C-alpha cells in the first residue's frame, strides 16, 4: 500500500518540476516513473517506520495527512543533495509530524478497527521448568 501516488505529487509540485527532478541531466520533459516510484517507496518505508509500533499496518485507508507527508518526503528524496531550504523545511516538518503521530499527540482519525495497538510495559519471558532443583537433587 502506498501513501501517495504519482498524481498526488503532480497536483502538489507540478509535472515540470518532477520531470526535472527525475532526470539527472534535466533534459527530460516527462517524468521518469522508475525514479519517482523509488522516491515514493522510500517515503512509504520511512512513514511505516514511525507508524509500525503504533498502528496495525498496512492501513485499510490512507488518511489525507499521510498523503501530504509522503509527498513532502518523496520530493525531498528526489532533490537528493540539491534540496532547497523550503524543501528541507517541509521534510523536517513532515518528520516532526510523524514523531507526534507516533507519540499519540496527533490523531490520524482512523476508525476503531485501525486504532493504535496496545503496548505492554516491557518484554515478557517464558521459560521452561528447571531441570535441577533442590528437591530433585536432595538424594545425592
Tab-separated table of C-alpha atoms in Angstrom:
chain	number	residue	atom	x	y	z
A	1	UNK	CA	0.000	0.000	0.000
A	2	UNK	CA	1.314	3.393	-0.941
A	3	UNK	CA	0.549	6.570	0.966
A	4	UNK	CA	0.895	8.708	-2.162
A	5	UNK	CA	0.911	8.122	-5.911
A	6	UNK	CA	2.339	9.933	-8.910
A	7	UNK	CA	-0.802	12.027	-9.390
A	8	UNK	CA	-0.612	13.318	-5.801
A	9	UNK	CA	2.908	14.616	-6.471
A	10	UNK	CA	1.889	16.187	-9.783
A	11	UNK	CA	-1.027	18.017	-8.157
A	12	UNK	CA	1.236	19.477	-5.470
A	13	UNK	CA	4.508	20.136	-7.251
A	14	UNK	CA	3.674	20.230	-10.975
A	15	UNK	CA	4.827	17.897	-13.689
A	16	UNK	CA	7.677	20.111	-14.933
A	17	UNK	CA	9.430	20.115	-11.553
A	18	UNK	CA	9.062	16.355	-11.194
A	19	UNK	CA	10.381	15.778	-14.725
A	20	UNK	CA	13.482	17.817	-13.891
A	21	UNK	CA	13.998	16.007	-10.588
A	22	UNK	CA	13.683	12.520	-12.069
A	23	UNK	CA	16.132	13.195	-14.917
A	24	UNK	CA	19.743	13.664	-13.787
A	25	UNK	CA	20.649	15.787	-16.822
A	26	UNK	CA	17.452	17.863	-16.503
A	27	UNK	CA	16.807	17.399	-20.222
A	28	UNK	CA	13.632	15.333	-19.982
A	29	UNK	CA	10.159	16.721	-20.382
A	30	UNK	CA	8.489	13.610	-18.980
A	31	UNK	CA	8.630	12.117	-15.515
A	32	UNK	CA	10.814	9.040	-15.104
A	33	UNK	CA	8.382	6.680	-13.377
A	34	UNK	CA	11.111	4.392	-12.032
A	35	UNK	CA	12.865	7.204	-10.172
A	36	UNK	CA	9.579	8.630	-8.933
A	37	UNK	CA	8.354	5.233	-7.723
A	38	UNK	CA	11.616	4.685	-5.832
A	39	UNK	CA	11.157	8.010	-4.008
A	40	UNK	CA	7.560	7.079	-3.138
A	41	UNK	CA	8.612	3.634	-1.858
A	42	UNK	CA	11.321	5.269	0.276
A	43	UNK	CA	8.732	7.689	1.683
A	44	UNK	CA	6.385	4.781	2.477
A	45	UNK	CA	9.156	2.935	4.292
A	46	UNK	CA	10.020	5.994	6.366
A	47	UNK	CA	6.378	6.528	7.320
A	48	UNK	CA	5.943	2.830	8.184
A	49	UNK	CA	8.959	3.085	10.460
A	50	UNK	CA	7.165	5.692	12.544
A	51	UNK	CA	3.702	4.124	12.424
A	52	UNK	CA	4.656	0.444	12.748
A	53	UNK	CA	4.921	0.385	16.517
A	54	UNK	CA	1.647	2.243	16.989
A	55	UNK	CA	-0.755	1.095	14.249
A	56	UNK	CA	-1.610	-2.159	12.524
A	57	UNK	CA	-0.016	-1.968	9.064
A	58	UNK	CA	-0.934	-1.788	6.269
A	59	UNK	CA	-3.691	0.716	6.971
A	60	UNK	CA	-7.007	-0.055	5.276
A	61	UNK	CA	-7.458	3.588	4.307
A	62	UNK	CA	-4.824	6.260	3.879
A	63	UNK	CA	-5.583	9.463	5.789
A	64	UNK	CA	-5.029	12.634	3.772
A	65	UNK	CA	-2.462	13.752	6.336
A	66	UNK	CA	-0.223	10.787	5.451
A	67	UNK	CA	-0.567	11.526	1.730
A	68	UNK	CA	0.696	15.073	2.362
A	69	UNK	CA	3.587	13.763	4.448
A	70	UNK	CA	4.508	11.146	1.829
A	71	UNK	CA	4.577	13.789	-0.919
A	72	UNK	CA	6.913	16.042	1.059
A	73	UNK	CA	9.244	13.149	1.898
A	74	UNK	CA	9.294	11.844	-1.689
A	75	UNK	CA	10.022	15.329	-3.049
A	76	UNK	CA	12.902	15.706	-0.578
A	77	UNK	CA	14.285	12.336	-1.707
A	78	UNK	CA	14.045	13.401	-5.354
A	79	UNK	CA	16.015	16.574	-4.670
A	80	UNK	CA	18.748	14.458	-3.075
A	81	UNK	CA	21.708	16.720	-2.228
A	82	UNK	CA	20.273	19.698	-4.147
A	83	UNK	CA	17.355	20.312	-1.761
A	84	UNK	CA	16.388	23.928	-1.300
A	85	UNK	CA	15.731	25.436	2.112
A	86	UNK	CA	11.962	25.247	1.514
A	87	UNK	CA	12.082	21.564	0.539
A	88	UNK	CA	14.279	20.745	3.538
A	89	UNK	CA	11.976	22.631	5.903
A	90	UNK	CA	8.922	20.801	4.568
A	91	UNK	CA	10.718	17.473	5.033
A	92	UNK	CA	11.717	18.302	8.612
A	93	UNK	CA	8.143	19.408	9.371
A	94	UNK	CA	6.858	16.101	7.982
A	95	UNK	CA	9.243	14.134	10.205
A	96	UNK	CA	8.223	16.151	13.276
A	97	UNK	CA	4.589	15.447	12.469
A	98	UNK	CA	5.329	11.727	12.150
A	99	UNK	CA	7.007	11.821	15.559
A	100	UNK	CA	3.890	13.425	17.044
A	101	UNK	CA	1.700	10.779	15.413
A	102	UNK	CA	3.969	8.076	16.805
A	103	UNK	CA	3.670	9.518	20.331
A	104	UNK	CA	-0.104	9.881	20.020
A	105	UNK	CA	-0.089	13.697	20.176
A	106	UNK	CA	-1.663	13.894	16.697
A	107	UNK	CA	-4.546	11.665	15.606
A	108	UNK	CA	-4.865	10.127	12.163
A	109	UNK	CA	-8.645	9.959	12.543
A	110	UNK	CA	-8.804	6.236	11.876
A	111	UNK	CA	-11.869	4.094	12.608
A	112	UNK	CA	-11.982	1.725	15.590
A	113	UNK	CA	-10.512	-1.222	13.651
A	114	UNK	CA	-7.311	0.716	12.990
A	115	UNK	CA	-6.798	2.333	16.368
A	116	UNK	CA	-3.328	2.292	17.878
A	117	UNK	CA	-2.043	-1.056	19.025
A	118	UNK	CA	-1.897	-1.609	22.753
A	119	UNK	CA	1.625	-1.786	24.050
A	120	UNK	CA	2.677	-3.500	27.249
A	121	UNK	CA	5.109	-2.231	29.835
A	122	UNK	CA	8.065	-4.275	28.641
A	123	UNK	CA	9.266	-7.603	27.322
A	124	UNK	CA	7.881	-10.821	28.733
A	125	UNK	CA	9.848	-14.023	29.093
A	126	UNK	CA	8.593	-17.583	29.071
A	127	UNK	CA	10.973	-20.237	30.328
A	128	UNK	CA	10.635	-23.973	30.898
A	129	UNK	CA	10.632	-25.528	34.364
A	130	UNK	CA	14.045	-26.047	35.998
A	131	UNK	CA	15.697	-29.406	35.366
A	132	UNK	CA	17.823	-29.408	38.515
A	133	UNK	CA	16.331	-28.116	41.745
A	134	UNK	CA	16.961	-28.639	45.467
A	135	UNK	CA	14.129	-31.135	45.673
A	136	UNK	CA	15.371	-33.253	42.765
A	137	UNK	CA	18.971	-33.215	43.975
A	138	UNK	CA	18.135	-33.879	47.657
A	139	UNK	CA	19.019	-37.616	47.421
A	140	UNK	CA	22.509	-37.004	46.054
